[in-house]
């Protein structure tokens, strides 16, 4: 352990944003708006600087940290601890979380300028940063679960930030409930590991991984035993399916766009939704021992990458287009996990965090310029009115579709190559999904780009929402012309655009083929050789970009861009015609594959019916009616009968005693009396 990674320095990383959240939240009125954003930005800035110093020590000095900071309870030998594990994976995540959070904090000054909940918003996003840092820095599963639930709670608060808006309240409740489904699986997975290892600490659990791989459950109904490690890993991944919005637990993320745009960039593009990817990567020593679990991960990721991409094609809300793009890219990361290319998944997590935060914040800048109209059909030609937003959004879109030399190219193409090297049963479908997804991503991304920044200026023909059409003194129409956003909005766009372009080129070699993740990620190369095959074919970042110009993904991406241009700039009648021809398919997409209908009309009603049955049949009828009230009625009945017998009169007691004696004598002598009577009646032997 290097002296540069002191415990106090690491403690300051999450505590600095927490301090800002406390000040802005509890003393917002006293410090005012300026004080609220100053103290929270300062807290996140301190966390970012310390995170950058930590990353520098990890990379250049080989520094590591894995210690308990505080032990707060021991239950039967099971230690409940607060502790930090800092290695390459953690240091990278710390920098990504704090940098994106810092950009979002600065951006929020401009975006939320007129909002009455200004101080409360800054408190929430700073509290979220604290929660995410606790998650990624933890060295045990209890602290991981704390951070996991904390980011979910703050996400709930932020999605429903505008709590007077019914759609926002519905969206945050939907996100909360869907994540509870995933978290149920997550805590079951943790419980299985703890039950068989007696520890919550990562290192202690991983040390017993070979023993865990030998434990099986008897499952006679399925014809074969279940391996405990497979069940535990699938349960853990179900938690990741909820948090990282994988099919079918993806339904909450598009609706979460009801919250303010800054939280869409911070939570639902760069940090919280990547928690599941981070968790599976951290648990790689366990997942590597179960091909069944890896195949499950691979198939779920493939479905999400492909089918959520289709959803982006029909969206007209600028934020929802980016939201479905996020879902699809999370699917790509999950596919990489299933192919045992954990470092590639985390690499795409990092590059995606920058360009997707850029695209979300760019969308927010457009929304500001359009006076909060989010329909891309009402835009067009914004390039000349919002030049900084235009160029940064273009750079983000180029990174997203995997243009050679841009950040997204290196990570996305590495995922596609890794899947080609996988030998799992689901690999063939995954290859098709991630390859087809390249074309789809390029098409919907540049459909949005062209409709927003090029073509006809549709906003000149109608007033913005909530405004009235104005005319000048001569009665001529006065258009509402968009405007570039203030510097607190555009500066974060520029600062995010830089890594969106260069970060992949600069970091692919150390992160994928160097020693960066040597102590963080474990891969069984004998069984899963994807990373070895990638290393054999890698000849440098420049050579990879040059080769990419002749690869199938590049031509698919180019085809998607060209088709989007033709469809929406040259011949806009084509999409309308295709929509009519394929109206049944469009209907399916518009209804989101009927997943919401299924959840609300089948699962929800089934759950309500089951709950009603347990309530009426179990609680009311069985417990209250039979056990509690029934026993009370039985006691009352017996008491009433006894009360009639206990009269207090001596003659009554004497009579009862005599009757009792006669009864006993009759019972004892009945066999003799019966035989005698049979003899007298002629029935004896």
XYZ file of C-alpha atoms in Angstrom:
685
model
C 0.000 0.000 0.000
C 1.380 3.370 -1.020
C 1.595 6.176 1.496
C -0.091 8.386 -1.093
C -3.341 6.501 -0.575
C -4.015 7.532 2.963
C -7.234 6.614 4.691
C -8.051 10.248 5.447
C -7.677 11.248 1.806
C -9.970 8.456 0.679
C -12.522 9.347 3.355
C -12.572 12.917 2.079
C -13.626 11.802 -1.422
C -17.222 10.782 -0.539
C -17.537 13.064 2.496
C -16.867 16.290 0.549
C -20.022 15.930 -1.639
C -21.960 14.772 1.440
C -21.001 17.961 3.276
C -22.183 20.043 0.327
C -25.471 18.134 0.229
C -26.070 18.719 3.949
C -25.369 22.457 3.726
C -27.507 22.986 0.614
C -30.301 20.758 1.918
C -30.649 21.868 5.535
C -29.381 25.423 5.283
C -30.497 26.311 1.750
C -32.521 29.326 2.830
C -29.672 30.682 4.919
C -26.948 30.328 2.269
C -29.183 31.244 -0.674
C -28.870 30.101 -4.272
C -25.307 31.247 -4.757
C -24.212 29.630 -1.502
C -25.960 26.351 -2.361
C -24.308 25.900 -5.732
C -20.951 27.173 -4.453
C -20.686 24.727 -1.561
C -21.876 21.702 -3.583
C -19.622 22.463 -6.555
C -16.701 22.969 -4.182
C -17.408 19.603 -2.533
C -17.530 17.749 -5.863
C -14.426 19.623 -7.089
C -12.500 18.464 -4.011
C -13.705 14.899 -4.630
C -12.606 15.084 -8.271
C -9.136 16.427 -7.448
C -8.595 13.739 -4.815
C -9.917 11.079 -7.222
C -7.501 12.249 -9.909
C -4.643 12.087 -7.403
C -5.742 8.573 -6.451
C -5.830 7.480 -10.094
C -2.356 8.932 -10.644
C -1.002 6.976 -7.648
C -2.674 3.764 -8.815
C -1.367 4.065 -12.385
C 2.116 5.443 -11.819
C 3.032 4.117 -8.374
C 1.044 0.884 -8.314
C -0.724 2.090 -5.167
C -3.494 -0.062 -3.699
C -5.779 0.231 -0.659
C -7.987 -2.436 0.909
C -8.788 -1.765 4.543
C -11.658 -1.482 6.964
C -12.290 2.088 8.048
C -14.890 1.372 10.707
C -16.437 -1.784 12.135
C -19.885 -0.958 13.474
C -21.366 -4.373 14.307
C -20.474 -8.062 14.612
C -23.294 -10.614 14.383
C -22.280 -14.214 15.038
C -18.843 -13.655 13.578
C -20.205 -11.747 10.549
C -18.581 -8.314 10.465
C -20.535 -5.225 9.372
C -17.898 -2.789 8.151
C -17.252 0.437 6.314
C -14.174 -0.077 4.181
C -12.527 0.999 0.944
C -11.023 -1.042 -1.872
C -9.045 1.141 -4.269
C -7.499 -0.393 -7.389
C -7.582 0.411 -11.096
C -11.306 -0.273 -11.465
C -12.248 1.824 -8.438
C -9.927 4.723 -9.280
C -11.283 4.952 -12.821
C -14.891 4.919 -11.582
C -14.113 7.571 -8.963
C -12.766 9.912 -11.643
C -15.665 9.298 -14.033
C -18.288 9.846 -11.333
C -16.731 13.012 -9.916
C -15.862 14.590 -13.292
C -19.301 14.057 -14.828
C -20.913 15.168 -11.580
C -18.795 18.334 -11.551
C -19.850 19.164 -15.106
C -23.500 18.563 -14.239
C -23.252 20.753 -11.127
C -21.889 23.664 -13.177
C -24.446 23.067 -15.928
C -27.282 23.079 -13.392
C -26.586 26.721 -12.497
C -27.884 27.697 -15.926
C -30.507 25.029 -16.465
C -32.284 25.359 -13.107
C -31.796 29.123 -12.830
C -35.485 29.957 -12.474
C -36.587 26.850 -10.579
C -37.938 27.434 -7.049
C -36.347 24.175 -5.857
C -32.828 25.333 -6.794
C -31.139 24.589 -3.448
C -32.981 21.298 -3.035
C -31.826 20.139 -6.471
C -28.190 20.867 -5.724
C -28.511 19.013 -2.440
C -29.950 15.957 -4.186
C -27.325 15.718 -6.940
C -24.518 16.177 -4.433
C -26.055 13.482 -2.218
C -26.240 11.229 -5.246
C -22.528 11.747 -5.895
C -21.771 10.699 -2.309
C -23.912 7.565 -2.687
C -22.278 6.531 -5.948
C -18.793 7.027 -4.517
C -19.642 4.853 -1.518
C -20.818 2.171 -3.942
C -17.719 2.097 -6.143
C -15.220 2.474 -3.275
C -16.643 -0.300 -1.068
C -14.619 -3.383 -0.175
C -17.601 -5.378 1.084
C -21.074 -6.327 -0.069
C -22.904 -4.565 2.757
C -21.466 -1.173 1.825
C -22.064 -2.026 -1.834
C -25.716 -2.642 -1.007
C -25.910 0.610 0.963
C -24.610 2.597 -2.009
C -26.839 0.577 -4.339
C -29.976 1.491 -2.395
C -28.866 5.062 -1.743
C -28.450 5.892 -5.433
C -31.865 4.335 -6.026
C -33.426 6.488 -3.334
C -31.867 9.715 -4.602
C -32.842 8.771 -8.152
C -36.431 8.428 -6.919
C -36.244 11.905 -5.398
C -34.745 13.439 -8.540
C -37.080 11.804 -11.076
C -40.012 13.141 -9.033
C -38.276 16.460 -8.349
C -41.208 18.349 -9.878
C -43.609 16.664 -7.469
C -46.655 18.637 -8.618
C -46.365 17.037 -12.060
C -48.416 13.783 -12.161
C -46.263 12.174 -14.861
C -43.128 12.779 -12.794
C -44.675 11.167 -9.721
C -45.798 8.174 -11.781
C -42.294 7.871 -13.280
C -40.442 7.955 -9.979
C -42.787 5.388 -8.442
C -42.336 3.181 -11.495
C -38.546 3.436 -11.197
C -38.741 2.657 -7.482
C -40.946 -0.434 -7.898
C -39.068 -1.907 -10.857
C -35.777 -1.521 -9.016
C -37.263 -3.285 -5.998
C -37.734 -6.339 -8.221
C -34.094 -6.252 -9.226
C -32.919 -5.541 -5.696
C -34.802 -8.585 -4.408
C -32.646 -10.760 -6.635
C -29.554 -8.784 -5.678
C -29.994 -9.307 -1.944
C -30.732 -13.011 -2.507
C -27.426 -13.332 -4.342
C -25.566 -11.565 -1.543
C -27.342 -13.754 1.021
C -26.306 -16.953 -0.755
C -22.664 -15.892 -0.828
C -22.689 -14.813 2.811
C -24.414 -18.039 3.914
C -21.721 -20.190 2.308
C -18.656 -18.066 3.098
C -19.550 -16.391 6.409
C -18.172 -13.085 5.148
C -19.250 -9.894 3.404
C -15.721 -8.895 2.392
C -14.900 -9.204 -1.307
C -11.412 -10.648 -0.791
C -12.612 -13.288 1.678
C -15.491 -14.335 -0.589
C -13.285 -14.505 -3.690
C -10.725 -16.597 -1.785
C -13.379 -19.322 -1.408
C -14.592 -19.220 -5.008
C -13.353 -22.740 -5.834
C -15.205 -24.151 -2.820
C -18.357 -22.273 -3.820
C -18.153 -23.747 -7.326
C -18.532 -27.263 -5.873
C -21.772 -26.595 -3.960
C -24.982 -27.789 -5.621
C -28.687 -27.516 -4.816
C -30.989 -30.498 -5.156
C -33.599 -29.563 -7.777
C -35.543 -32.749 -8.623
C -38.206 -30.943 -10.661
C -35.579 -29.838 -13.184
C -33.910 -33.183 -13.605
C -30.484 -31.979 -12.486
C -28.903 -30.121 -9.611
C -28.395 -26.365 -9.604
C -24.921 -25.095 -8.901
C -25.037 -22.634 -6.023
C -22.593 -20.239 -7.697
C -24.716 -20.131 -10.849
C -27.823 -19.283 -8.831
C -25.946 -16.628 -6.831
C -24.471 -14.996 -9.948
C -27.827 -14.924 -11.744
C -29.436 -13.378 -8.651
C -26.692 -10.741 -8.529
C -27.214 -10.021 -12.220
C -30.965 -9.624 -11.701
C -30.003 -6.732 -9.437
C -27.888 -5.370 -12.280
C -30.834 -5.816 -14.675
C -32.879 -3.444 -12.525
C -30.204 -0.847 -11.857
C -28.676 -0.956 -15.354
C -32.089 -1.156 -17.052
C -31.741 -4.468 -18.893
C -34.710 -6.200 -20.504
C -37.307 -6.781 -19.076
C -36.528 -4.467 -16.133
C -35.708 -1.581 -18.489
C -39.160 0.005 -18.457
C -38.367 2.620 -15.811
C -35.524 4.425 -17.580
C -37.368 6.115 -20.505
C -40.036 7.418 -18.125
C -37.332 8.799 -15.838
C -36.837 11.556 -18.420
C -39.665 13.323 -16.568
C -37.016 14.629 -14.194
C -34.854 17.684 -14.973
C -32.304 17.178 -17.765
C -29.170 17.452 -15.555
C -30.153 14.325 -13.650
C -30.723 12.493 -16.914
C -27.073 13.141 -17.723
C -25.744 12.393 -14.248
C -27.831 9.422 -13.160
C -29.309 7.824 -16.233
C -26.345 8.005 -18.583
C -23.055 8.212 -16.758
C -23.237 6.826 -13.246
C -26.167 5.054 -11.566
C -27.186 2.927 -14.533
C -23.592 1.755 -14.878
C -23.554 0.472 -11.283
C -24.694 -2.940 -12.478
C -21.869 -3.110 -15.023
C -19.379 -2.145 -12.324
C -20.789 -4.724 -9.890
C -20.566 -7.635 -12.327
C -17.012 -6.606 -13.236
C -16.088 -6.510 -9.559
C -17.624 -9.973 -9.129
C -15.766 -11.361 -12.163
C -13.943 -14.054 -10.087
C -17.363 -15.598 -9.365
C -18.996 -15.121 -12.777
C -16.004 -16.715 -14.505
C -16.833 -20.020 -12.821
C -20.356 -20.245 -14.291
C -20.844 -20.420 -18.061
C -24.595 -20.647 -17.483
C -24.644 -17.297 -15.703
C -22.387 -15.728 -18.359
C -24.650 -16.989 -21.138
C -27.678 -15.550 -19.342
C -25.884 -12.199 -19.115
C -24.918 -12.381 -22.797
C -28.453 -13.076 -24.049
C -30.113 -10.419 -21.878
C -27.566 -7.834 -23.028
C -28.081 -8.770 -26.685
C -31.858 -8.393 -26.451
C -31.476 -5.006 -24.794
C -28.854 -3.724 -27.262
C -30.946 -4.593 -30.311
C -34.565 -4.061 -29.349
C -34.066 -0.887 -27.333
C -32.231 0.550 -30.341
C -35.352 0.010 -32.457
C -37.291 2.113 -29.946
C -35.031 5.104 -30.572
C -36.118 5.287 -34.209
C -39.708 6.346 -33.504
C -39.139 8.756 -30.599
C -39.867 12.465 -31.111
C -38.953 13.695 -27.622
C -35.277 14.677 -27.790
C -34.526 13.309 -24.321
C -36.239 9.980 -24.975
C -34.161 9.401 -28.095
C -31.042 9.733 -25.949
C -32.643 7.605 -23.223
C -33.242 4.655 -25.559
C -29.710 5.125 -26.849
C -28.538 4.712 -23.255
C -30.536 1.492 -22.912
C -28.983 0.103 -26.088
C -25.432 1.038 -25.043
C -25.939 -0.535 -21.634
C -26.889 -3.659 -23.547
C -23.543 -3.487 -25.355
C -21.729 -3.298 -22.012
C -23.695 -6.272 -20.717
C -22.841 -8.276 -23.836
C -19.153 -7.619 -23.141
C -19.620 -8.904 -19.592
C -21.209 -12.093 -20.904
C -18.279 -12.584 -23.285
C -15.890 -12.377 -20.289
C -14.505 -9.108 -21.684
C -15.049 -7.253 -18.413
C -12.327 -4.699 -19.102
C -13.963 -3.899 -22.457
C -17.321 -3.442 -20.725
C -15.797 -1.047 -18.207
C -13.883 0.713 -20.991
C -17.177 1.314 -22.845
C -18.716 2.392 -19.541
C -16.068 5.118 -19.276
C -16.202 6.372 -22.870
C -20.011 6.216 -22.893
C -20.189 8.251 -19.681
C -18.507 11.187 -21.388
C -20.283 11.266 -24.738
C -23.694 10.307 -23.367
C -23.509 12.979 -20.658
C -22.516 15.348 -23.463
C -25.541 14.347 -25.550
C -27.943 14.702 -22.618
C -26.574 18.099 -21.648
C -26.600 19.105 -25.313
C -30.259 18.095 -25.478
C -30.865 20.214 -22.377
C -29.163 23.181 -24.024
C -31.459 22.748 -27.040
C -34.464 22.594 -24.700
C -33.362 25.875 -23.092
C -32.971 27.488 -26.507
C -36.372 26.177 -27.589
C -38.058 27.526 -24.454
C -38.567 23.981 -23.113
C -40.112 22.485 -26.237
C -38.715 18.936 -26.454
C -40.336 17.782 -29.709
C -37.669 17.447 -32.418
C -40.362 17.958 -35.078
C -40.679 21.563 -33.889
C -36.964 22.244 -34.296
C -34.646 22.373 -37.298
C -31.921 24.750 -38.423
C -30.611 25.385 -34.913
C -27.017 25.134 -36.126
C -26.731 28.848 -36.866
C -28.458 29.924 -33.636
C -26.652 27.576 -31.228
C -23.175 26.940 -32.710
C -21.506 25.598 -29.549
C -24.386 23.245 -28.787
C -24.353 22.149 -32.433
C -20.671 21.276 -32.700
C -20.502 19.542 -29.317
C -23.658 17.533 -30.075
C -22.153 16.526 -33.419
C -18.976 15.341 -31.696
C -21.040 13.383 -29.160
C -23.097 11.775 -31.931
C -19.970 10.799 -33.872
C -18.548 9.212 -30.713
C -21.818 7.364 -30.075
C -21.999 5.744 -33.514
C -18.378 4.568 -33.308
C -16.601 6.851 -35.778
C -12.909 5.836 -36.027
C -10.592 7.817 -33.714
C -13.524 8.872 -31.500
C -13.889 7.378 -28.016
C -16.939 5.272 -28.813
C -15.184 3.590 -31.747
C -12.517 1.944 -29.620
C -14.894 0.617 -26.980
C -17.793 -0.418 -29.243
C -15.624 -2.153 -31.848
C -13.781 -3.966 -29.065
C -17.114 -5.300 -27.803
C -18.045 -6.556 -31.262
C -14.669 -8.289 -31.646
C -14.904 -9.811 -28.160
C -18.307 -11.320 -28.925
C -16.920 -12.870 -32.108
C -14.329 -14.612 -29.922
C -16.882 -16.002 -27.466
C -17.880 -19.680 -27.605
C -20.994 -19.467 -25.428
C -24.278 -20.763 -26.913
C -25.767 -17.263 -27.068
C -22.790 -15.764 -28.908
C -24.259 -16.151 -32.414
C -27.336 -14.102 -31.506
C -25.136 -11.584 -29.683
C -22.974 -11.114 -32.791
C -26.057 -10.321 -34.869
C -27.501 -7.999 -32.198
C -24.396 -5.862 -31.650
C -23.585 -5.689 -35.367
C -27.110 -4.712 -36.425
C -27.198 -2.291 -33.517
C -24.413 -0.248 -35.136
C -26.635 0.639 -38.099
C -29.652 1.306 -35.890
C -27.657 3.540 -33.532
C -26.286 5.604 -36.418
C -29.742 5.964 -37.960
C -31.665 7.204 -34.906
C -28.755 9.341 -33.633
C -28.414 11.267 -36.886
C -32.163 11.354 -37.422
C -32.268 13.408 -34.237
C -29.181 15.414 -35.201
C -30.498 16.375 -38.653
C -34.018 17.192 -37.444
C -32.666 19.415 -34.651
C -29.739 21.241 -36.245
C -30.382 21.158 -40.002
C -33.222 21.500 -42.462
C -36.346 23.586 -42.189
C -36.805 25.921 -39.200
C -40.099 24.562 -37.946
C -40.085 26.720 -34.818
C -40.779 29.837 -36.917
C -44.269 28.630 -37.685
C -45.629 28.276 -34.176
C -45.087 29.849 -30.732
C -43.273 27.837 -28.108
C -45.319 25.997 -25.451
C -46.879 28.361 -22.945
C -46.268 31.441 -25.092
C -48.482 33.503 -27.380
C -47.680 34.388 -30.950
C -46.470 37.985 -31.201
C -46.650 40.543 -34.007
C -44.710 43.746 -34.476
C -46.223 47.229 -34.897
C -46.957 46.568 -38.591
C -48.779 43.339 -37.894
C -45.989 41.129 -39.190
C -45.218 37.787 -37.563
C -42.473 37.980 -34.942
C -40.744 34.580 -34.710
C -39.372 33.202 -31.478
C -35.724 32.773 -32.369
C -33.685 30.297 -30.321
C -30.513 31.464 -28.644
C -27.262 29.940 -27.473
C -27.181 28.914 -23.827
C -25.117 30.803 -21.210
C -21.502 29.836 -20.512
C -22.374 27.752 -17.449
C -24.226 25.469 -19.865
C -21.843 25.535 -22.835
C -18.596 25.219 -20.833
C -19.479 21.726 -19.544
C -20.413 20.768 -23.117
C -16.947 21.724 -24.354
C -15.201 20.012 -21.438
C -17.186 16.803 -22.027
C -16.608 16.939 -25.789
C -12.834 16.719 -25.341
C -12.753 13.253 -23.677
C -15.578 12.137 -25.995
C -13.089 12.537 -28.835
C -9.697 11.568 -27.375
C -10.163 9.385 -24.275
C -10.505 6.147 -26.217
C -7.342 6.707 -28.254
C -5.339 7.576 -25.144
C -6.482 4.777 -22.836
C -7.319 1.679 -24.890
C -3.863 0.144 -24.626
C -3.408 0.335 -20.819
C -7.047 -0.412 -20.000
C -7.548 -3.398 -22.305
C -4.091 -4.797 -22.927
C -1.971 -3.358 -20.130
C -1.794 -3.859 -16.376
C -4.502 -1.360 -15.439
C -7.063 -3.947 -14.247
C -4.612 -6.685 -13.241
C -5.770 -6.763 -9.584
C -9.391 -5.784 -10.283
C -10.726 -8.172 -12.895
C -10.215 -11.922 -13.117
C -10.640 -13.854 -16.378
C -10.230 -17.595 -16.855
C -8.356 -17.363 -20.164
C -8.368 -21.138 -20.649
C -12.168 -21.230 -20.778
C -12.866 -17.719 -22.081
C -10.224 -16.468 -24.491
C -11.857 -13.330 -25.894
C -9.363 -10.907 -24.379
C -6.378 -12.959 -25.528
C -7.719 -12.948 -29.072
C -8.244 -9.181 -28.937
C -4.695 -8.698 -27.682
C -3.287 -10.749 -30.583
C -5.082 -8.555 -33.126
C -4.292 -5.209 -31.480
C -1.422 -3.256 -33.038
C -1.986 0.179 -31.543
C -4.794 2.741 -31.373
C -3.881 4.390 -34.695
C -3.704 1.070 -36.536
C -7.053 0.036 -35.059
C -8.681 3.258 -36.316
C -7.141 2.786 -39.775
C -8.396 -0.797 -39.929
C -11.794 0.377 -38.696
C -12.305 2.353 -41.906
C -12.585 -0.918 -43.815
C -14.581 -2.869 -41.234
C -18.260 -3.827 -41.438
C -19.328 -1.722 -38.388
C -17.932 1.440 -40.005
C -19.862 0.893 -43.217
C -23.012 0.047 -41.291
C -22.654 3.268 -39.297
C -22.043 5.268 -42.469
C -25.086 3.637 -44.046
C -27.203 4.642 -41.054
C -26.056 8.271 -41.304
C -26.677 8.423 -45.056
C -30.120 6.844 -44.706
C -31.061 9.306 -41.956
C -29.969 12.200 -44.191
C -31.943 10.912 -47.177
C -35.042 10.134 -45.121
C -35.250 13.393 -43.193
C -33.391 15.987 -45.260
C -33.827 14.924 -48.906
C -37.076 12.945 -49.087
C -39.061 13.291 -45.834
C -42.026 11.568 -47.466
C -40.220 8.208 -47.289
C -40.490 7.773 -43.483
C -44.190 8.646 -43.590
C -44.768 6.097 -46.351
C -42.825 3.410 -44.519
C -44.763 4.158 -41.329
C -48.014 3.513 -43.193
C -46.727 0.337 -44.846
C -45.351 -1.057 -41.604
C -48.050 0.365 -39.346
C -48.427 -2.852 -37.262
C -44.705 -2.778 -36.462
C -44.855 0.945 -35.681
C -47.788 0.283 -33.358
C -45.748 -2.335 -31.487
C -42.863 0.123 -31.107
C -45.144 2.982 -30.054
C -46.565 0.704 -27.355
C -43.011 -0.185 -26.216
C -43.448 -3.866 -27.113
C -46.500 -3.787 -24.812
C -44.219 -4.223 -21.823
C -45.977 -1.463 -19.876
C -49.349 -2.980 -20.750
C -48.155 -6.419 -19.621
C -46.725 -5.064 -16.377
C -49.791 -2.986 -15.540
C -52.540 -5.347 -16.722
C -51.030 -8.769 -16.086
C -48.239 -8.652 -13.530
C -49.705 -5.824 -11.463
C -53.195 -7.355 -11.459
C -51.750 -10.773 -10.688
C -49.777 -9.320 -7.808
C -52.825 -7.416 -6.566
C -54.966 -10.547 -6.861
C -52.391 -12.599 -5.008
C -52.140 -9.934 -2.343
C -55.929 -9.760 -2.054
C -56.100 -13.550 -1.689
C -53.493 -13.541 1.045
C -55.268 -10.621 2.724
C -58.832 -11.913 2.563
C -58.114 -15.625 2.707
C -54.984 -15.707 4.830
C -55.102 -12.678 7.066
C -58.829 -11.977 7.458
C -60.273 -15.499 7.165
C -57.540 -17.778 8.487
C -55.521 -15.691 10.960
C -58.117 -13.191 12.182
C -61.200 -15.316 11.571
C -60.121 -18.821 12.552
C -57.022 -18.548 14.720
C -57.690 -15.349 16.667
C -61.454 -14.820 16.581
C -62.153 -18.566 16.296
C -60.179 -19.393 19.421
C -61.882 -16.517 21.232
C -65.333 -17.829 20.228
C -64.361 -21.358 21.261
C -63.229 -20.194 24.690
C -66.399 -18.138 25.056
C -68.589 -21.138 24.118
C -66.853 -23.460 26.572
C -67.080 -20.777 29.253
C -70.811 -20.382 28.606
C -71.357 -24.134 28.956
C -69.296 -24.342 32.154
C -71.177 -21.368 33.538
C -74.473 -23.286 33.217
C -73.021 -26.235 35.142
C -71.468 -24.216 37.947
C -74.769 -23.076 39.614
C -73.563 -22.956 43.266
C -76.458 -25.189 44.563
C -75.439 -28.224 46.726
C -78.267 -30.470 45.489
C -77.202 -29.833 41.881
C -73.600 -30.838 42.641
C -74.836 -34.000 44.457
C -77.015 -34.912 41.470
C -74.131 -34.393 39.067
C -71.860 -36.543 41.232
C -74.441 -39.345 41.336
C -74.961 -39.147 37.585
C -71.203 -39.225 37.117
C -70.826 -42.336 39.297
C -73.669 -44.058 37.439
C -72.096 -43.142 34.162
C -68.669 -44.501 35.161
C -70.186 -47.736 36.481
C -72.197 -48.180 33.294
C -69.094 -47.612 31.145
C -67.073 -50.147 33.142
C -69.868 -52.806 33.286
C -71.211 -52.279 29.765
C -69.431 -55.289 28.183
C -70.886 -57.621 30.876
C -74.342 -56.039 30.661
C -74.327 -56.302 26.873
C -73.393 -59.993 26.848
C -76.081 -60.791 29.411
C -78.724 -58.951 27.446
C -77.762 -60.819 24.257
C -78.091 -64.122 26.132
C -81.506 -63.206 27.500
C -82.692 -62.175 24.083
C -81.574 -65.437 22.509
C -78.617 -64.078 20.565
C -75.882 -65.620 22.757
C -73.615 -68.465 21.696
